Amino acid sequence: MNFVRYHYNGTFTDGKKFDSSHERGAPFSGQVGLGRLITGLDRGVQGMCVNERRKVTVPPHLAYGSIGAGDVIPADTVLVFDVVLLDIWNTEDKVQTRTLSKPESCKRLAEATDFIRYHYNGTLLNGVPFDSSHSRNGTYDTYVGMGYLIKGMDEGLIGMCVGETRTIIIPPFLAYEEKGYGTVIPSQATLVFEVFMIDLFNPKDDIAVVVKEVPKTCTRKTVVGDYIRYHYNGTFQDGSGFDTSYQRNSTYNTYIGMGYVIQGMDKALQGLCIGEKRRVILPPHMAYGEKGTGDIIPGSAVLVFDIHVIDFHNPKDLIEIKVTSKPKKCNLTSEVDDLIQYRYNCSLMDGTLLYSSDHYEKAPITTLGANKVIEGLDEGLRGMCVGEKRVVIVPPHLGHGENGAKGVPSSAVLHFELELLDLQKGVPDGYMFVWLGDSPDPLFPAMDLNKDLSVPLEEFTAFINIQVVEGTGRLRPGMDADGIIKDMFNNQDRNRDGKIVAEELKLKVEEDSDKARHEEL
């Protein structure tokens, strides 16, 4: 037998009212077909649908007969009931669920002990609303299947996917039963919930990783202590976004495994290749927990990050060199103080070209070790033969550092393609000319080419040029040779008479020797 809940107005045939559940503010609730109502009304409500309105006219013999009912209903009175059925249920009823919409892919279903976040609209069976999470602008967050909810809701939420919308109909004995709930839910009310599942996880969940794209070559993967630059899109499980680095046109830069980011991200960033793309799903206890953060991430939210690794390095990294082409004969290699000309392309590790020597009319010329270029490039250009090509990877602490440079992002690892075009051997810093072996001893007779006991500028110039041609001496490259030789001559011509004599050279040598001894002391 069904239980029913209905409102009614009871009148006599002349329209005079003798009773009304509306005026009492409480509908009638009871079981039909057991003789607990007057027979005519008991029969009259059978077959009704919820929200159906029916006029039931009951003759005296199916009402209160010849006796009547106290002073209210006279004997042999026809009664007229205007009935609206509000609810109907049976003790055999079960929770009814109906899926209204569901994502195409559903990799996980809600299970007992899961923690879920959902929105809902709650109505009585006749459609009268009694509650809504939407009106509070906040999800309902709870464990499912653990007794924190009414029995019917606990049962109805099991098996839902994130993003699924479901109608759950709960009979009174699996809801608030005879007590109801305050003034909102009457006694013995069937409840109807339209539920939209926002989020679900289990307190035992670890991070979940879905690899989307891995480069063909991956010689190194991220480890704790590395510094990483990556782009990301951050969403909730229902697909709504909460943050993205792309909008800011700037990577997120951080150390890995050192507590600078949320626990789950610290773990998810390990074992990645440069260029790799992956999706990581972080349960709340490895993200922002029950409190969330600000107005952006609600409490107990599962976070989904789509990550693209731009580059990473370790603060202890040195430059990496890979020779791609080298001449068969390589007798002369670049070193500190050499003057070189080279071709280059400089890119980020994702292939983005930053700058290139091809953009200029002439390839650059520099002196190695003179702090003319970034430290890592200077090191990468050493030990090269003319015609050699190599790839050099420069970590940021040997490049443009945390501040970056024009067109170069902060903390960027740089990828150089280099080719050495020309090499002129250099001299140590502070010198204009060096002997490549032992100098003539004594020196002055060697300088005095015509043996007239004096050496003018022209003769001194000829002497120095002979040393350069014969490979016994070297002038500083990249500078005007005549100007260097003239400065050297003036340095030896102590009395400024336009010639060097043996005594001047002797005095200069002794002076330099005394200065060296003084510096040692």
Tab-separated table of C-alpha atoms in Angstrom, residues 104-350:
chain	number	residue	atom	x	y	z
A	104	GLU	CA	32.099	11.182	-23.063
A	105	SER	CA	35.010	9.808	-21.072
A	106	CYS	CA	34.580	8.812	-17.463
A	107	LYS	CA	37.754	7.296	-16.068
A	108	ARG	CA	36.668	7.248	-12.457
A	109	LEU	CA	33.390	6.743	-10.582
A	110	ALA	CA	32.573	7.938	-7.098
A	111	GLU	CA	33.029	5.196	-4.521
A	112	ALA	CA	32.465	4.891	-0.790
A	113	THR	CA	35.124	6.796	1.229
A	114	ASP	CA	35.708	9.233	-1.656
A	115	PHE	CA	35.518	12.933	-0.902
A	116	ILE	CA	33.261	14.758	-3.344
A	117	ARG	CA	32.280	18.298	-4.220
A	118	TYR	CA	28.941	18.855	-5.945
A	119	HIS	CA	26.264	21.402	-6.680
A	120	TYR	CA	22.612	20.546	-6.208
A	121	ASN	CA	19.053	21.810	-6.383
A	122	GLY	CA	16.733	20.159	-3.887
A	123	THR	CA	12.952	20.018	-4.351
A	124	LEU	CA	10.075	18.106	-2.920
A	125	LEU	CA	8.370	15.590	-5.182
A	126	ASN	CA	5.823	18.196	-6.240
A	127	GLY	CA	8.607	20.534	-7.411
A	128	VAL	CA	8.651	22.944	-4.485
A	129	PRO	CA	12.306	23.910	-3.850
A	130	PHE	CA	13.719	23.622	-0.368
A	131	ASP	CA	17.457	24.169	-0.862
A	132	SER	CA	20.172	24.904	-3.449
A	133	SER	CA	23.961	25.057	-3.246
A	134	HIS	CA	23.922	27.431	-6.222
A	135	SER	CA	22.121	30.080	-4.185
A	136	ARG	CA	24.947	29.920	-1.626
A	137	ASN	CA	27.549	30.093	-4.414
A	138	GLY	CA	29.417	27.166	-2.914
A	139	THR	CA	29.603	23.441	-3.498
A	140	TYR	CA	28.551	20.852	-0.949
A	141	ASP	CA	31.696	19.032	0.120
A	142	THR	CA	31.618	15.708	1.947
A	143	TYR	CA	32.709	12.121	2.164
A	144	VAL	CA	30.355	9.738	0.421
A	145	GLY	CA	29.203	6.355	1.702
A	146	MET	CA	30.350	7.043	5.246
A	147	GLY	CA	27.143	8.264	6.904
A	148	TYR	CA	27.747	11.992	6.640
A	149	LEU	CA	24.680	12.335	4.370
A	150	ILE	CA	21.139	11.055	4.484
A	151	LYS	CA	21.103	7.398	3.449
A	152	GLY	CA	19.465	7.970	0.099
A	153	MET	CA	21.941	10.657	-0.954
A	154	ASP	CA	24.865	8.502	0.138
A	155	GLU	CA	23.503	5.793	-2.128
A	156	GLY	CA	22.517	8.041	-5.028
A	157	LEU	CA	25.932	9.678	-5.391
A	158	ILE	CA	27.809	6.405	-5.769
A	159	GLY	CA	28.934	5.769	-9.348
A	160	MET	CA	28.861	9.374	-10.547
A	161	CYS	CA	31.555	10.878	-12.797
A	162	VAL	CA	33.007	14.343	-12.533
A	163	GLY	CA	30.936	16.477	-14.882
A	164	GLU	CA	27.879	14.218	-14.656
A	165	THR	CA	24.416	15.608	-13.897
A	166	ARG	CA	22.040	13.214	-12.207
A	167	THR	CA	18.556	13.300	-10.712
A	168	ILE	CA	18.272	11.436	-7.410
A	169	ILE	CA	14.819	10.652	-5.951
A	170	ILE	CA	14.908	9.619	-2.305
A	171	PRO	CA	11.918	8.122	-0.455
A	172	PRO	CA	11.196	9.563	3.015
A	173	PHE	CA	12.475	6.560	4.972
A	174	LEU	CA	15.917	7.098	3.327
A	175	ALA	CA	15.718	10.856	3.875
A	176	TYR	CA	14.369	12.744	6.924
A	177	GLU	CA	11.502	10.329	7.706
A	178	GLU	CA	8.735	11.453	10.073
A	179	LYS	CA	10.768	14.232	11.685
A	180	GLY	CA	11.347	16.180	8.509
A	181	TYR	CA	13.894	18.987	8.678
A	182	GLY	CA	12.823	22.199	10.367
A	183	THR	CA	10.260	24.163	8.437
A	184	VAL	CA	11.935	23.335	5.125
A	185	ILE	CA	11.257	19.638	4.680
A	186	PRO	CA	7.941	18.285	5.958
A	187	SER	CA	7.436	14.923	7.591
A	188	GLN	CA	7.525	11.888	5.295
A	189	ALA	CA	8.692	13.886	2.285
A	190	THR	CA	10.180	12.367	-0.839
A	191	LEU	CA	13.193	14.433	-1.908
A	192	VAL	CA	14.388	15.126	-5.418
A	193	PHE	CA	17.959	16.299	-5.998
A	194	GLU	CA	19.462	17.427	-9.265
A	195	VAL	CA	23.184	16.942	-8.690
A	196	PHE	CA	26.169	18.136	-10.725
A	197	MET	CA	29.442	16.465	-9.710
A	198	ILE	CA	32.271	18.994	-9.602
A	199	ASP	CA	35.091	17.024	-8.074
A	200	LEU	CA	36.031	13.744	-6.440
A	201	PHE	CA	39.107	12.202	-4.898
A	202	ASN	CA	40.153	9.777	-2.221
A	203	PRO	CA	42.340	10.711	0.745
A	204	LYS	CA	44.668	7.876	-0.285
A	205	ASP	CA	45.132	9.294	-3.803
A	206	ASP	CA	48.599	10.118	-5.085
A	207	ILE	CA	49.242	12.426	-8.015
A	208	ALA	CA	48.154	11.062	-11.385
A	209	VAL	CA	50.263	11.671	-14.480
A	210	VAL	CA	49.223	11.393	-18.128
A	211	VAL	CA	52.109	11.862	-20.550
A	212	LYS	CA	50.906	13.762	-23.620
A	213	GLU	CA	54.093	14.260	-25.627
A	214	VAL	CA	57.738	13.254	-25.191
A	215	PRO	CA	60.589	14.437	-27.436
A	216	LYS	CA	62.311	11.780	-29.540
A	217	THR	CA	65.600	12.392	-27.769
A	218	CYS	CA	65.766	12.903	-24.030
A	219	THR	CA	69.291	12.749	-22.651
A	220	ARG	CA	68.393	14.109	-19.237
A	221	LYS	CA	65.380	14.221	-16.922
A	222	THR	CA	64.569	16.584	-14.085
A	223	VAL	CA	65.637	15.695	-10.546
A	224	VAL	CA	65.358	17.310	-7.137
A	225	GLY	CA	67.420	20.498	-7.010
A	226	ASP	CA	66.996	21.350	-10.686
A	227	TYR	CA	65.606	24.735	-11.701
A	228	ILE	CA	62.785	24.454	-14.242
A	229	ARG	CA	60.930	26.809	-16.573
A	230	TYR	CA	57.533	25.608	-17.755
A	231	HIS	CA	54.216	26.780	-19.125
A	232	TYR	CA	50.951	25.492	-17.704
A	233	ASN	CA	47.183	25.641	-17.862
A	234	GLY	CA	45.479	25.057	-14.517
A	235	THR	CA	41.901	23.749	-14.421
A	236	PHE	CA	39.529	22.020	-12.076
A	237	GLN	CA	38.229	18.536	-12.851
A	238	ASP	CA	35.130	19.946	-14.511
A	239	GLY	CA	37.353	21.737	-17.031
A	240	SER	CA	36.912	25.285	-15.751
A	241	GLY	CA	40.198	27.191	-15.655
A	242	PHE	CA	41.689	28.997	-12.693
A	243	ASP	CA	45.132	30.053	-13.953
A	244	THR	CA	47.468	29.940	-16.965
A	245	SER	CA	51.031	31.076	-17.566
A	246	TYR	CA	50.308	31.574	-21.264
A	247	GLN	CA	48.042	34.532	-20.515
A	248	ARG	CA	50.924	36.237	-18.726
A	249	ASN	CA	53.267	35.338	-21.614
A	250	SER	CA	55.783	34.176	-19.043
A	251	THR	CA	56.918	30.763	-17.868
A	252	TYR	CA	56.660	29.662	-14.255
A	253	ASN	CA	60.196	29.288	-12.904
A	254	THR	CA	61.080	27.348	-9.769
A	255	TYR	CA	63.355	24.857	-8.072
A	256	ILE	CA	62.129	21.252	-7.991
A	257	GLY	CA	61.551	19.231	-4.845
A	258	MET	CA	62.568	22.012	-2.481
A	259	GLY	CA	59.165	23.184	-1.246
A	260	TYR	CA	58.807	26.275	-3.410
A	261	VAL	CA	55.595	24.934	-4.978
A	262	ILE	CA	52.696	22.832	-3.681
A	263	GLN	CA	53.629	19.279	-2.708
A	264	GLY	CA	51.957	17.562	-5.636
A	265	MET	CA	53.585	19.844	-8.206
A	266	ASP	CA	56.980	19.373	-6.574
A	267	LYS	CA	56.565	15.646	-7.157
A	268	ALA	CA	55.011	15.937	-10.626
A	269	LEU	CA	57.902	18.029	-11.957
A	270	GLN	CA	60.417	15.226	-11.399
A	271	GLY	CA	61.435	12.920	-14.243
A	272	LEU	CA	60.552	15.323	-17.068
A	273	CYS	CA	62.364	15.936	-20.361
A	274	ILE	CA	62.857	19.304	-22.018
A	275	GLY	CA	59.941	19.726	-24.423
A	276	GLU	CA	57.765	17.154	-22.667
A	277	LYS	CA	54.061	17.770	-22.228
A	278	ARG	CA	52.085	16.031	-19.513
A	279	ARG	CA	48.889	16.349	-17.539
A	280	VAL	CA	49.142	16.052	-13.771
A	281	ILE	CA	46.191	15.659	-11.426
A	282	LEU	CA	46.775	16.742	-7.845
A	283	PRO	CA	44.466	15.681	-5.002
A	284	PRO	CA	43.703	18.463	-2.488
A	285	HIS	CA	45.918	17.019	0.252
A	286	MET	CA	48.842	17.499	-2.177
A	287	ALA	CA	47.617	20.916	-3.345
A	288	TYR	CA	45.831	23.622	-1.299
A	289	GLY	CA	43.965	21.318	1.091
A	290	GLU	CA	40.660	22.013	2.785
A	291	LYS	CA	41.164	25.786	2.893
A	292	GLY	CA	41.949	26.397	-0.785
A	293	THR	CA	43.575	29.710	-1.595
A	294	GLY	CA	41.901	33.092	-1.842
A	295	ASP	CA	38.915	33.394	-4.129
A	296	ILE	CA	40.605	31.366	-6.854
A	297	ILE	CA	40.797	27.785	-5.592
A	298	PRO	CA	38.049	26.498	-3.277
A	299	GLY	CA	38.705	24.168	-0.387
A	300	SER	CA	39.267	20.474	-1.161
A	301	ALA	CA	39.664	21.103	-4.909
A	302	VAL	CA	41.407	18.625	-7.183
A	303	LEU	CA	43.710	20.532	-9.537
A	304	VAL	CA	44.610	19.581	-13.102
A	305	PHE	CA	47.733	21.046	-14.706
A	306	ASP	CA	48.722	20.696	-18.355
A	307	ILE	CA	52.475	21.292	-18.332
A	308	HIS	CA	54.942	22.050	-21.130
A	309	VAL	CA	58.601	21.994	-20.054
A	310	ILE	CA	60.600	24.762	-21.731
A	311	ASP	CA	63.957	24.027	-20.109
A	312	PHE	CA	65.667	23.102	-16.876
A	313	HIS	CA	69.148	23.159	-15.411
A	314	ASN	CA	71.023	22.596	-12.195
A	315	PRO	CA	72.930	25.407	-10.470
A	316	LYS	CA	76.004	23.146	-10.579
A	317	ASP	CA	75.771	22.629	-14.356
A	318	LEU	CA	78.708	23.402	-16.616
A	319	ILE	CA	78.358	24.143	-20.296
A	320	GLU	CA	77.676	21.184	-22.579
A	321	ILE	CA	79.623	20.920	-25.839
A	322	LYS	CA	78.840	18.674	-28.771
A	323	VAL	CA	81.123	18.900	-31.810
A	324	THR	CA	79.047	18.461	-34.973
A	325	SER	CA	81.766	19.025	-37.586
A	326	LYS	CA	85.554	19.288	-37.430
A	327	PRO	CA	88.300	19.624	-40.066
A	328	LYS	CA	90.608	16.619	-40.473
A	329	LYS	CA	93.614	18.831	-39.772
A	330	CYS	CA	93.314	20.754	-36.562
A	331	ASN	CA	96.730	21.938	-35.402
A	332	LEU	CA	95.698	25.334	-34.072
A	333	THR	CA	92.860	25.779	-31.556
A	334	SER	CA	91.343	28.834	-29.890
A	335	GLU	CA	92.263	29.796	-26.345
A	336	VAL	CA	92.158	32.736	-23.960
A	337	ASP	CA	93.549	36.007	-25.464
A	338	ASP	CA	92.986	34.810	-29.045
A	339	LEU	CA	91.118	37.032	-31.460
A	340	ILE	CA	88.402	35.049	-33.201
A	341	GLN	CA	85.569	35.541	-35.675
A	342	TYR	CA	82.620	33.195	-35.411
A	343	ARG	CA	79.123	32.525	-36.661
A	344	TYR	CA	76.272	31.687	-34.265
A	345	ASN	CA	72.585	31.012	-33.819
A	346	CYS	CA	71.206	31.375	-30.286
A	347	SER	CA	67.891	29.730	-29.380
A	348	LEU	CA	65.883	28.704	-26.367
A	349	MET	CA	65.716	24.983	-25.688
A	350	ASP	CA	62.267	24.794	-27.301
